[in-house]
Each structure stands twice: as structure tokens, then as C-alpha cells.
């Protein structure tokens, strides 16, 4: 005589008297990234990169200029004790932080649910926008050929030094970091909340069918 596969005190899961299994949990962790979200992230990247041109124009017009002077033999700082050398970096970083914060606010207002593509779009777009701003400011600013510029203006004549970023990569990260931090804060504070799953705390009473022992 063989033993039954299912003990008498543990009915099969196919038994109608046995309570159904709990529903699978639902939430953002199980959500898949859709093509629409990817497209939105690409759009955010492109718009942010184009906005870098505005940042470049503002930086070119608002950054303090370093003044140089030549005596015919060499080129020197007009004011060696001035702080204008770091003023261009500070202006760029402050403008980049403002652009990142505004970009995050606009994206949040248009798409409150957020998503990975949007965050990546803010980060990548901020880097591309910063690079474009740096390139435009340097290109349309004073020439980088200081020696030729000094010869052109003549000795004992003050002229402007090239517009440069001494911070380099650190300045490039100001925009994307500000965008991600502000977007994360807005999403945490004002973003939509997922509905709580219904608790599976009402077990169905198991009753033995007729003829069971």
C-alpha cells in the first residue's frame, strides 16, 4: 500500500476549500521602461544641450575679465592681486547650478512621475549643455593667442585675456548634479505616491469536506 502524495491534514492547492495564494506585490520596482519614457529622456537631453548655448552667452557677458598688459618683451597681469582669474569659474558654476535647478523643476512639472530616462536625460543634457557653453564662451571671447594679441595692441596697452575655465571637469558637473539633486528632492517631496497593496490578512477558513477525516 502506497502513502498518499498529499497528507490528509494538508489538502491540495487545487482544492476549492484551500485559500488562494496571495496576489503578487505591485509597485514601481516592477514597472518596465516604455518607449515613450525613453523618447522623453532623449528630448530632455536635446533641450538641455541646446540651452547650453544660452548659458554660454550669459557666461561670456557676465564673467569678469582678466586684464593683461605687455611691455614689448612679455605679457603680464594688469592687476596681479585681483581675483578676476577665478571670477570666470565662479560665474560659470553659479549659472550652471541655476540652469540645472530650472531644468529639474520644468521636467518635474511636466512629468511628475519621473523615471530613469528623465533623470539620465537631465544628467547627460547638463553635461552636453555645459560643454557647449564652455565652447561658445571660449570661441567668441578674446583670442587665445595672447602673444599675437599683445603685438596687435602694442606695448603698455591693456587687453583682455582669453575666457577660460580653470576648474575644468568640476565646472562641467555643476549643471547635472544640480539637476539630479533638485529633481530627486521634488519627486520625494511632491511626487505621486503609489497605492499601497491590499494586505492579504484575511485568510479563508479551511473546512473539511464531507467524507474527509
XYZ file of N, CA, C and O in Angstrom:
852
model
N 0.867 -1.191 0.000
C 0.000 0.000 0.000
C 0.891 1.224 0.000
O 1.798 1.349 0.816
N 0.651 2.145 -0.910
C 1.491 3.349 -1.029
C 0.887 4.489 -0.251
O -0.326 4.605 -0.108
N 1.770 5.369 0.257
C 1.304 6.536 1.018
C 0.747 7.568 0.071
O 1.236 7.743 -1.049
N -0.280 8.298 0.460
C -0.849 9.343 -0.416
C 0.160 10.471 -0.602
O 0.973 10.773 0.256
N 0.103 11.104 -1.803
C 1.006 12.211 -2.104
C 0.716 13.424 -1.232
O 1.612 14.177 -0.882
N -0.535 13.643 -0.904
C -0.925 14.792 -0.082
C -1.407 14.300 1.255
O -2.339 13.490 1.310
N -0.776 14.699 2.351
C -1.242 14.230 3.665
C -2.670 14.633 3.903
O -3.148 15.634 3.359
N -3.378 13.853 4.745
C -4.796 14.167 4.983
C -4.998 15.552 5.574
O -5.999 16.204 5.312
N -4.040 16.030 6.404
C -4.234 17.313 7.070
C -3.751 18.488 6.228
O -3.851 19.628 6.641
N -3.210 18.253 4.989
C -2.765 19.317 4.107
C -3.398 19.099 2.746
O -2.854 18.391 1.895
N -4.556 19.703 2.491
C -5.235 19.492 1.218
C -4.462 20.122 0.073
O -3.630 20.997 0.255
N -4.720 19.654 -1.146
C -4.040 20.153 -2.340
C -4.427 21.598 -2.607
O -5.505 22.067 -2.234
N -3.527 22.306 -3.301
C -3.811 23.705 -3.637
C -4.935 23.825 -4.647
O -5.498 24.900 -4.828
N -5.276 22.717 -5.347
C -6.386 22.741 -6.289
C -7.712 22.524 -5.592
O -8.762 22.578 -6.239
N -7.690 22.237 -4.322
C -8.917 22.016 -3.571
C -9.676 23.323 -3.466
O -9.103 24.347 -3.079
N -10.972 23.363 -3.763
C -11.742 24.615 -3.657
C -11.820 25.150 -2.238
O -12.092 26.327 -2.037
N -11.608 24.272 -1.239
C -11.662 24.740 0.147
C -10.346 25.339 0.606
O -10.264 25.882 1.702
N -9.301 25.231 -0.200
C -7.999 25.754 0.192
C -7.903 27.230 -0.202
O -8.268 27.611 -1.310
N -7.444 28.127 0.675
C -7.418 29.561 0.343
C -6.464 29.841 -0.810
O -5.437 29.190 -0.963
N -6.785 30.818 -1.665
C -5.934 31.135 -2.828
C -4.625 31.770 -2.374
O -4.527 32.316 -1.283
N -3.597 31.672 -3.210
C -2.315 32.293 -2.851
C -2.424 33.805 -2.841
O -3.302 34.388 -3.476
N -1.539 34.485 -2.087
C -1.604 35.952 -2.037
C -1.258 36.559 -3.389
O -0.499 35.979 -4.170
N -1.845 37.722 -3.716
C -1.546 38.363 -5.003
C -0.106 38.838 -5.034
O 0.477 39.173 -4.005
N 0.528 38.879 -6.206
C 1.915 39.362 -6.294
C 1.989 40.844 -5.977
O 1.075 41.605 -6.300
N 3.038 41.273 -5.309
C 3.159 42.697 -4.977
C 3.337 43.534 -6.236
O 3.994 43.122 -7.189
N 2.746 44.713 -6.219
C 2.860 45.636 -7.352
C 3.533 46.912 -6.877
O 3.401 47.318 -5.740
N 4.231 47.569 -7.755
C 4.912 48.796 -7.380
C 5.845 49.241 -8.468
O 5.993 48.590 -9.505
N 6.514 50.379 -8.242
C 7.403 50.909 -9.271
C 8.575 50.013 -9.581
O 9.162 50.093 -10.638
N 8.939 49.116 -8.616
C 10.096 48.266 -8.865
C 9.844 47.298 -10.008
O 10.765 46.868 -10.687
N 8.569 46.979 -10.237
C 8.267 46.056 -11.305
C 7.882 46.732 -12.605
O 7.568 46.047 -13.570
N 7.843 48.062 -12.627
C 7.474 48.772 -13.839
C 8.582 48.672 -14.874
O 9.766 48.765 -14.546
N 8.194 48.541 -16.106
C 9.154 48.480 -17.197
C 9.284 49.856 -17.850
O 8.355 50.641 -17.865
N 10.463 50.132 -18.388
C 10.703 51.397 -19.081
C 10.084 51.291 -20.468
O 10.406 50.398 -21.246
N 9.184 52.214 -20.774
C 8.493 52.187 -22.053
C 9.243 53.022 -23.090
O 10.119 53.821 -22.760
N 8.853 52.837 -24.347
C 9.470 53.607 -25.427
C 9.159 55.087 -25.284
O 9.988 55.945 -25.622
N 7.970 55.417 -24.773
C 7.612 56.824 -24.579
C 8.525 57.482 -23.547
O 8.935 58.640 -23.712
N 8.856 56.750 -22.484
C 9.747 57.311 -21.473
C 11.150 57.514 -22.020
O 11.805 58.510 -21.699
N 11.619 56.587 -22.840
C 12.929 56.749 -23.460
C 12.938 57.974 -24.371
O 13.895 58.760 -24.386
N 11.866 58.158 -25.132
C 11.761 59.320 -26.012
C 11.753 60.613 -25.209
O 12.373 61.606 -25.606
N 11.073 60.614 -24.080
C 11.061 61.796 -23.230
C 12.455 62.099 -22.687
O 12.873 63.251 -22.612
N 13.193 61.053 -22.319
C 14.551 61.261 -21.837
C 15.455 61.841 -22.910
O 16.275 62.729 -22.641
N 15.307 61.348 -24.149
C 16.103 61.888 -25.257
C 15.745 63.356 -25.507
O 16.617 64.197 -25.767
N 14.460 63.677 -25.418
C 14.018 65.058 -25.624
C 14.597 65.979 -24.554
O 15.037 67.102 -24.855
N 14.602 65.520 -23.321
C 15.190 66.321 -22.242
C 16.677 66.549 -22.486
O 17.205 67.646 -22.269
N 17.363 65.524 -22.972
C 18.790 65.661 -23.279
C 19.026 66.718 -24.350
O 19.908 67.582 -24.215
N 18.245 66.665 -25.423
C 18.421 67.610 -26.526
C 18.112 69.044 -26.103
O 18.861 69.978 -26.419
N 17.018 69.227 -25.377
C 16.645 70.586 -24.951
C 17.681 71.155 -23.991
O 18.056 72.330 -24.076
N 18.174 70.318 -23.078
C 19.192 70.780 -22.139
C 20.478 71.155 -22.868
O 21.122 72.158 -22.547
N 20.855 70.346 -23.851
C 22.066 70.641 -24.606
C 21.934 71.958 -25.365
O 22.873 72.768 -25.412
N 20.761 72.187 -25.972
C 20.548 73.441 -26.693
C 20.553 74.627 -25.736
O 21.060 75.717 -26.068
N 20.010 74.428 -24.532
C 20.017 75.507 -23.541
C 21.431 75.893 -23.135
O 21.653 76.987 -22.609
N 22.394 75.005 -23.385
C 23.777 75.346 -23.093
C 24.265 76.557 -23.877
O 25.168 77.267 -23.430
N 23.671 76.810 -25.058
C 24.048 77.993 -25.831
C 23.689 79.266 -25.066
O 24.444 80.252 -25.084
N 22.544 79.248 -24.386
C 22.149 80.407 -23.578
C 23.116 80.602 -22.415
O 23.511 81.721 -22.090
N 23.503 79.485 -21.801
C 24.481 79.565 -20.711
C 25.798 80.151 -21.220
O 26.432 80.964 -20.539
N 26.218 79.743 -22.404
C 27.460 80.268 -22.959
C 27.404 81.767 -23.195
O 28.370 82.491 -22.912
N 26.279 82.248 -23.707
C 26.132 83.689 -23.949
C 26.143 84.467 -22.627
O 26.783 85.521 -22.507
N 25.432 83.941 -21.626
C 25.418 84.613 -20.324
C 26.801 84.618 -19.697
O 27.232 85.634 -19.118
N 27.483 83.510 -19.772
C 28.836 83.445 -19.217
C 29.767 84.429 -19.911
O 30.580 85.098 -19.273
N 29.648 84.540 -21.222
C 30.500 85.444 -21.995
C 30.276 86.895 -21.593
O 31.222 87.697 -21.570
N 29.043 87.234 -21.253
C 28.723 88.633 -20.954
C 28.820 88.973 -19.472
O 28.972 90.152 -19.123
N 28.720 87.989 -18.601
C 28.699 88.275 -17.167
C 30.018 87.964 -16.465
O 30.275 88.511 -15.383
N 30.836 87.119 -17.043
C 32.085 86.743 -16.376
C 33.051 87.932 -16.348
O 33.220 88.625 -17.361
N 33.679 88.164 -15.203
C 34.699 89.235 -15.152
C 35.908 88.861 -16.003
O 36.255 87.687 -16.135
N 36.533 89.869 -16.570
C 37.645 89.639 -17.483
C 38.983 89.872 -16.782
O 39.119 90.781 -15.956
N 39.935 89.034 -17.133
C 41.308 89.195 -16.657
C 42.029 90.117 -17.634
O 42.042 89.874 -18.845
N 42.620 91.201 -17.112
C 43.290 92.190 -17.949
C 44.792 91.927 -17.980
O 45.404 91.642 -16.948
N 45.339 91.983 -19.172
C 46.763 91.774 -19.385
C 47.393 93.040 -19.965
O 46.699 93.901 -20.507
N 48.704 93.110 -19.855
C 49.445 94.229 -20.423
C 50.817 93.729 -20.875
O 51.361 92.783 -20.288
N 51.336 94.312 -21.912
C 52.626 93.905 -22.460
C 53.590 95.090 -22.461
O 53.179 96.230 -22.697
N 54.842 94.782 -22.191
C 55.879 95.813 -22.261
C 56.729 95.665 -23.513
O 57.797 96.277 -23.629
N 56.279 94.863 -24.435
C 57.023 94.620 -25.648
C 57.910 93.401 -25.579
O 58.346 92.890 -26.609
N 58.184 92.907 -24.376
C 59.022 91.729 -24.204
C 58.253 90.554 -23.603
O 58.592 89.398 -23.847
N 57.260 90.872 -22.803
C 56.475 89.830 -22.154
C 55.075 90.328 -21.860
O 54.771 91.525 -21.992
N 54.231 89.426 -21.451
C 52.840 89.740 -21.134
C 52.631 89.476 -19.652
O 53.033 88.429 -19.128
N 51.963 90.419 -18.967
C 51.800 90.330 -17.517
C 50.342 90.649 -17.157
O 49.608 91.258 -17.938
N 49.967 90.216 -15.954
C 48.659 90.574 -15.421
C 48.634 92.064 -15.103
O 49.569 92.598 -14.506
N 47.547 92.702 -15.495
C 47.409 94.139 -15.202
C 47.290 94.364 -13.713
O 47.828 95.338 -13.180
N 46.634 93.477 -13.021
C 46.486 93.554 -11.569
C 46.770 92.169 -11.016
O 45.909 91.288 -11.027
N 47.976 91.973 -10.552
C 48.392 90.641 -10.093
C 47.686 90.216 -8.817
O 47.660 89.032 -8.488
N 47.102 91.129 -8.081
C 46.427 90.804 -6.829
C 44.916 90.707 -6.998
O 44.189 90.526 -6.030
N 44.438 90.845 -8.208
C 42.996 90.770 -8.441
C 42.480 89.345 -8.353
O 43.230 88.364 -8.440
N 41.159 89.209 -8.178
C 40.512 87.898 -8.071
C 39.685 87.584 -9.309
O 38.871 86.659 -9.284
N 39.914 88.350 -10.381
C 39.128 88.104 -11.586
C 39.493 86.782 -12.253
O 38.724 86.254 -13.057
N 40.677 86.242 -11.927
C 41.092 84.980 -12.534
C 40.156 83.839 -12.152
O 39.932 82.916 -12.943
N 39.596 83.870 -10.938
C 38.665 82.825 -10.510
C 37.219 83.271 -10.700
O 36.297 82.488 -10.475
N 37.035 84.540 -11.097
C 35.674 85.029 -11.282
C 34.957 84.348 -12.427
O 33.746 84.100 -12.357
N 35.689 84.029 -13.497
C 35.057 83.355 -14.631
C 34.565 81.967 -14.234
O 33.471 81.550 -14.627
N 35.351 81.261 -13.440
C 34.937 79.926 -12.979
C 33.718 80.025 -12.074
O 32.768 79.238 -12.206
N 33.751 80.976 -11.149
C 32.623 81.121 -10.235
C 31.349 81.501 -10.954
O 30.263 80.990 -10.639
N 31.448 82.390 -11.947
C 30.269 82.783 -12.710
C 29.693 81.603 -13.468
O 28.477 81.394 -13.503
N 30.563 80.820 -14.088
C 30.100 79.651 -14.843
C 29.411 78.652 -13.918
O 28.335 78.128 -14.253
N 29.992 78.371 -12.771
C 29.420 77.376 -11.859
C 28.061 77.846 -11.332
O 27.104 77.063 -11.283
N 27.959 79.107 -10.955
C 26.681 79.619 -10.441
C 25.598 79.569 -11.519
O 24.451 79.185 -11.241
N 25.949 79.968 -12.732
C 24.979 79.901 -13.819
C 24.586 78.453 -14.110
O 23.404 78.150 -14.342
N 25.553 77.544 -14.097
C 25.263 76.141 -14.361
C 24.357 75.546 -13.281
O 23.443 74.763 -13.589
N 24.591 75.905 -12.034
C 23.717 75.430 -10.956
C 22.290 75.925 -11.148
O 21.328 75.177 -10.948
N 22.144 77.187 -11.542
C 20.810 77.738 -11.778
C 20.127 77.039 -12.944
O 18.939 76.694 -12.876
N 20.871 76.783 -14.031
C 20.294 76.098 -15.184
C 19.877 74.677 -14.810
O 18.822 74.192 -15.249
N 20.680 73.990 -14.014
C 20.323 72.643 -13.603
C 19.076 72.610 -12.747
O 18.208 71.743 -12.921
N 18.965 73.563 -11.814
C 17.790 73.607 -10.949
C 16.526 73.917 -11.748
O 15.472 73.302 -11.536
N 16.615 74.869 -12.682
C 15.448 75.217 -13.506
C 15.051 74.043 -14.402
O 13.862 73.739 -14.570
N 16.036 73.363 -14.982
C 15.733 72.208 -15.829
C 15.011 71.123 -15.041
O 14.039 70.527 -15.514
N 15.470 70.859 -13.820
C 14.820 69.837 -12.990
C 13.400 70.249 -12.627
O 12.486 69.405 -12.627
N 13.183 71.524 -12.334
C 11.845 71.998 -11.981
C 10.897 71.861 -13.166
O 9.761 71.397 -13.011
N 11.346 72.248 -14.353
C 10.490 72.155 -15.541
C 10.138 70.702 -15.838
O 8.980 70.367 -16.116
N 11.128 69.814 -15.776
C 10.875 68.394 -16.048
C 9.905 67.818 -15.023
O 9.003 67.045 -15.364
N 10.065 68.210 -13.773
C 9.167 67.685 -12.743
C 7.740 68.171 -12.961
O 6.781 67.403 -12.789
N 7.557 69.426 -13.318
C 6.214 69.962 -13.531
C 5.541 69.316 -14.740
O 4.316 69.139 -14.753
N 6.325 68.962 -15.748
C 5.755 68.346 -16.947
C 5.563 66.839 -16.802
O 4.692 66.263 -17.440
N 6.385 66.219 -15.969
C 6.330 64.763 -15.812
C 6.582 64.427 -14.356
O 7.717 64.171 -13.938
N 5.534 64.456 -13.552
C 5.698 64.301 -12.112
C 6.122 62.891 -11.703
O 6.735 62.714 -10.656
N 5.790 61.900 -12.501
C 6.134 60.527 -12.120
C 7.618 60.243 -12.272
O 8.124 59.260 -11.757
N 8.317 61.107 -12.985
C 9.749 60.926 -13.132
C 10.075 59.680 -13.930
O 9.381 59.326 -14.871
N 11.155 59.038 -13.552
C 11.596 57.847 -14.260
C 13.075 57.905 -14.553
O 13.686 58.975 -14.588
N 13.650 56.737 -14.758
C 15.092 56.652 -15.025
C 15.492 57.401 -16.289
O 16.491 58.132 -16.293
N 14.760 57.281 -17.415
C 15.167 58.016 -18.617
C 15.209 59.522 -18.415
O 16.091 60.200 -18.958
N 14.279 60.065 -17.646
C 14.281 61.508 -17.418
C 15.495 61.938 -16.601
O 16.126 62.971 -16.885
N 15.829 61.170 -15.590
C 16.990 61.507 -14.762
C 18.270 61.418 -15.591
O 19.141 62.300 -15.507
N 18.381 60.365 -16.392
C 19.553 60.246 -17.254
C 19.598 61.372 -18.284
O 20.672 61.887 -18.617
N 18.431 61.766 -18.783
C 18.373 62.874 -19.728
C 18.824 64.181 -19.100
O 19.531 64.978 -19.732
N 18.427 64.420 -17.856
C 18.875 65.623 -17.151
C 20.389 65.619 -16.958
O 21.058 66.644 -17.136
N 20.931 64.468 -16.586
C 22.374 64.378 -16.338
C 23.179 64.543 -17.624
O 24.104 65.367 -17.707
N 22.820 63.769 -18.646
C 23.556 63.837 -19.909
C 23.366 65.187 -20.583
O 24.320 65.769 -21.126
N 22.139 65.702 -20.549
C 21.889 67.009 -21.141
C 22.643 68.116 -20.434
O 23.112 69.077 -21.065
N 22.782 68.007 -19.111
C 23.552 69.009 -18.373
C 25.018 69.006 -18.764
O 25.639 70.072 -18.892
N 25.572 67.819 -18.953
C 26.984 67.734 -19.362
C 27.174 68.303 -20.766
O 28.095 69.105 -21.017
N 26.291 67.925 -21.697
C 26.403 68.434 -23.058
C 26.180 69.944 -23.107
O 26.880 70.662 -23.838
N 25.211 70.430 -22.328
C 24.970 71.872 -22.290
C 26.154 72.640 -21.724
O 26.497 73.718 -22.221
N 26.794 72.080 -20.703
C 27.966 72.729 -20.127
C 29.124 72.769 -21.117
O 29.837 73.774 -21.231
N 29.317 71.672 -21.839
C 30.382 71.638 -22.849
C 30.126 72.653 -23.957
O 31.050 73.341 -24.413
N 28.871 72.759 -24.383
C 28.536 73.733 -25.421
C 28.745 75.154 -24.921
O 29.275 76.010 -25.652
N 28.340 75.428 -23.681
C 28.532 76.764 -23.115
C 30.008 77.109 -23.017
O 30.428 78.238 -23.336
N 30.800 76.167 -22.582
C 32.251 76.381 -22.476
C 32.853 76.674 -23.857
O 33.651 77.603 -24.024
N 32.449 75.887 -24.842
C 32.979 76.085 -26.182
C 32.582 77.425 -26.781
O 33.420 78.128 -27.376
N 31.324 77.803 -26.615
C 30.875 79.080 -27.170
C 31.542 80.259 -26.488
O 31.971 81.226 -27.146
N 31.627 80.209 -25.151
C 32.265 81.306 -24.435
C 33.725 81.464 -24.803
O 34.227 82.585 -24.974
N 34.417 80.340 -24.948
C 35.840 80.405 -25.304
C 36.040 80.848 -26.753
O 36.985 81.577 -27.066
N 35.140 80.413 -27.640
C 35.308 80.729 -29.060
C 35.021 82.204 -29.351
O 35.767 82.863 -30.092
N 33.936 82.729 -28.789
C 33.544 84.104 -29.068
C 34.175 85.104 -28.113
O 33.983 86.318 -28.272
N 34.893 84.620 -27.120
C 35.604 85.521 -26.216
C 36.900 86.013 -26.827
O 37.184 85.802 -28.018
N 37.736 86.656 -26.025
C 39.044 87.119 -26.519
C 39.873 85.962 -27.052
O 39.746 84.829 -26.594
N 40.708 86.252 -28.025
C 41.510 85.222 -28.657
C 42.438 84.539 -27.662
O 42.911 85.157 -26.697
N 42.696 83.277 -27.896
C 43.590 82.524 -27.020
C 45.066 82.738 -27.374
O 45.941 82.315 -26.625
N 45.334 83.381 -28.499
C 46.717 83.674 -28.892
C 47.140 84.983 -28.231
O 47.035 86.071 -28.816
N 47.595 84.876 -26.993
C 47.908 86.064 -26.203
C 49.072 86.846 -26.812
O 49.056 88.088 -26.840
N 50.072 86.161 -27.302
C 51.247 86.843 -27.855
C 50.860 87.679 -29.071
O 51.253 88.856 -29.205
N 50.081 87.087 -29.977
C 49.650 87.831 -31.155
C 48.759 89.004 -30.772
O 48.844 90.088 -31.368
N 47.910 88.803 -29.777
C 47.042 89.886 -29.319
C 47.861 91.024 -28.720
O 47.580 92.199 -28.964
N 48.887 90.677 -27.959
C 49.739 91.710 -27.360
C 50.477 92.501 -28.433
O 50.626 93.731 -28.341
N 50.949 91.846 -29.469
C 51.634 92.550 -30.551
C 50.678 93.440 -31.327
O 51.058 94.512 -31.814
N 49.397 92.975 -31.428
C 48.431 93.751 -32.191
C 48.054 95.047 -31.483
O 47.894 96.090 -32.126
N 47.916 95.007 -30.168
C 47.517 96.216 -29.436
C 48.698 97.109 -29.105
O 48.534 98.299 -28.839
N 49.901 96.560 -29.086
C 51.083 97.350 -28.796
C 51.446 97.329 -27.321
O 50.664 96.884 -26.468
N 52.655 97.801 -26.980
C 53.102 97.795 -25.581
C 52.342 98.810 -24.728
O 51.843 99.814 -25.226
N 52.261 98.475 -23.438
C 51.630 99.330 -22.436
C 50.154 99.598 -22.724
O 49.608 100.640 -22.331
N 49.514 98.692 -23.408
C 48.082 98.800 -23.686
C 47.384 97.591 -23.057
O 47.774 96.446 -23.293
N 46.378 97.885 -22.254
C 45.647 96.814 -21.568
C 44.726 96.083 -22.542
O 44.041 96.716 -23.349
N 44.702 94.761 -22.455
C 43.791 93.954 -23.272
C 43.300 92.781 -22.433
O 43.847 92.474 -21.371
N 42.261 92.113 -22.933
C 41.603 91.053 -22.172
C 42.240 89.697 -22.449
O 42.583 89.378 -23.594
N 42.338 88.924 -21.384
C 42.844 87.555 -21.504
C 41.741 86.649 -22.021
O 40.552 86.983 -21.962
N 42.096 85.493 -22.557
C 41.066 84.545 -23.018
C 40.156 84.112 -21.872
O 40.572 84.048 -20.714
N 38.916 83.812 -22.229
C 37.946 83.340 -21.244
C 38.163 81.840 -21.052
O 37.933 81.040 -21.970
N 38.604 81.465 -19.859
C 38.964 80.077 -19.587
C 38.275 79.568 -18.325
O 37.817 80.347 -17.487
N 38.229 78.237 -18.231
C 37.724 77.575 -17.032
C 38.871 76.820 -16.378
O 39.351 75.812 -16.909
N 39.306 77.309 -15.237
C 40.393 76.636 -14.530
C 39.908 75.384 -13.798
O 40.684 74.465 -13.547
N 38.621 75.361 -13.451
C 38.082 74.195 -12.741
C 37.894 73.000 -13.669
O 37.865 71.862 -13.216
N 37.729 73.250 -14.948
C 37.629 72.163 -15.919
C 36.453 71.243 -15.672
O 35.295 71.653 -15.690
N 36.742 69.966 -15.424
C 35.703 68.944 -15.288
C 34.781 69.215 -14.106
O 33.592 68.883 -14.159
N 35.306 69.812 -13.044
C 34.456 70.109 -11.883
C 33.342 71.072 -12.260
O 32.197 70.923 -11.812
N 33.657 72.078 -13.094
C 32.629 73.020 -13.525
C 31.601 72.339 -14.421
O 30.419 72.710 -14.427
N 32.038 71.336 -15.186
C 31.121 70.624 -16.067
C 30.073 69.823 -15.296
O 29.003 69.507 -15.826
N 30.360 69.474 -14.064
C 29.446 68.649 -13.272
C 28.438 69.463 -12.472
O 27.529 68.894 -11.867
N 28.587 70.783 -12.459
C 27.678 71.610 -11.655
C 26.242 71.490 -12.146
O 25.312 71.303 -11.343
N 26.032 71.596 -13.441
C 24.682 71.528 -14.011
C 24.039 70.170 -13.760
O 22.935 70.102 -13.189
N 24.645 69.046 -14.178
C 23.969 67.759 -13.973
C 23.743 67.417 -12.507
O 22.708 66.840 -12.157
N 24.677 67.762 -11.630
C 24.477 67.468 -10.217
C 23.313 68.271 -9.647
O 22.478 67.733 -8.901
N 23.237 69.548 -9.988
C 22.123 70.363 -9.506
C 20.797 69.837 -10.032
O 19.797 69.780 -9.297
N 20.770 69.432 -11.300
C 19.528 68.926 -11.894
C 19.057 67.651 -11.196
O 17.872 67.513 -10.858
N 19.959 66.716 -10.964
C 19.556 65.454 -10.345
C 19.150 65.635 -8.891
O 18.180 65.029 -8.428
N 19.878 66.486 -8.152
C 19.546 66.686 -6.737
C 18.188 67.372 -6.591
O 17.338 66.962 -5.788
N 17.956 68.414 -7.378
C 16.681 69.134 -7.290
C 15.530 68.243 -7.742
O 14.463 68.220 -7.115
N 15.723 67.484 -8.803
C 14.657 66.603 -9.281
C 14.347 65.517 -8.261
O 13.176 65.182 -8.024
N 15.375 64.969 -7.636
C 15.162 63.950 -6.613
C 14.412 64.522 -5.423
O 13.498 63.888 -4.881
N 14.771 65.733 -5.013
C 14.103 66.363 -3.874
C 12.640 66.663 -4.192
O 11.753 66.432 -3.361
N 12.366 67.168 -5.387
C 10.984 67.464 -5.765
C 10.151 66.193 -5.862
O 8.999 66.158 -5.420
N 10.731 65.141 -6.427
C 9.998 63.888 -6.547
C 9.705 63.283 -5.182
O 8.609 62.762 -4.935
N 10.684 63.363 -4.274
C 10.477 62.805 -2.936
C 9.444 63.600 -2.148
O 8.683 63.037 -1.361
N 9.408 64.914 -2.355
C 8.515 65.761 -1.558
C 7.118 65.887 -2.160
O 6.124 65.892 -1.428
N 7.036 65.991 -3.484
C 5.750 66.286 -4.110
C 5.340 65.288 -5.184
O 4.312 65.475 -5.819
N 6.119 64.244 -5.402
C 5.784 63.272 -6.431
C 4.595 62.419 -6.036
O 4.235 62.314 -4.855
N 3.938 61.797 -7.019
C 2.785 60.939 -6.721
C 3.210 59.700 -5.950
O 4.312 59.190 -6.118
N 2.335 59.252 -5.096
C 2.598 58.065 -4.291
C 1.875 56.864 -4.889
O 0.734 56.968 -5.314
N 2.536 55.738 -4.910
C 1.909 54.507 -5.386
C 0.918 53.994 -4.343
O 1.141 54.100 -3.137
N -0.174 53.453 -4.822
C -1.188 52.918 -3.920
C -0.628 51.722 -3.155
O 0.079 50.886 -3.712
N -0.948 51.668 -1.863
C -0.494 50.558 -1.042
C -1.224 49.280 -1.438
O -2.439 49.283 -1.623
N -0.490 48.195 -1.608
C -1.177 46.930 -1.932
C -2.059 46.471 -0.781
O -1.734 46.666 0.396
N -3.190 45.879 -1.141
C -4.108 45.404 -0.116
C -3.470 44.244 0.651
O -2.968 43.296 0.051
N -3.468 44.309 1.958
C -2.841 43.229 2.746
C -3.637 41.939 2.619
O -4.861 41.944 2.587
N -2.899 40.869 2.555
C -3.529 39.544 2.473
C -3.646 38.993 3.882
O -2.984 38.066 4.276
N -4.477 39.700 4.667
C -4.560 39.352 6.086
C -5.923 38.788 6.462
O -6.305 38.791 7.615
N -6.688 38.330 5.474
C -7.985 37.749 5.782
C -8.014 36.318 5.244
O -8.524 36.040 4.162
N -7.393 35.388 5.965
C -7.324 34.010 5.469
C -8.704 33.368 5.408
O -9.580 33.636 6.227
N -8.859 32.559 4.402
C -10.120 31.835 4.257
C -10.100 30.612 5.177
O -9.144 29.851 5.192
N -11.159 30.467 5.918
C -11.225 29.361 6.879
C -11.254 28.032 6.101
O -12.008 27.881 5.136
N -10.412 27.156 6.533
C -10.363 25.841 5.886
C -11.382 24.940 6.562
O -11.389 24.790 7.780
N -12.231 24.399 5.742
C -13.216 23.470 6.266
C -13.048 22.139 5.577
O -12.777 22.072 4.370
N -13.192 21.103 6.341
C -13.047 19.773 5.775
C -14.343 19.424 5.027
O -15.429 19.678 5.494
N -14.193 18.915 3.876
C -15.341 18.480 3.093
C -15.946 17.214 3.664
O -15.370 16.547 4.544
N -17.104 16.846 3.180
C -17.758 15.627 3.699
C -16.962 14.385 3.310
O -16.375 14.325 2.224
N -16.951 13.532 4.190
C -16.284 12.269 3.939
C -14.806 12.305 4.200
O -14.125 11.342 3.907
N -14.249 13.503 4.704
C -12.808 13.568 4.999
C -12.598 13.343 6.471
O -13.417 13.681 7.315
N -11.460 12.782 6.799
C -11.124 12.508 8.197
C -9.701 12.951 8.454
O -8.926 13.123 7.502
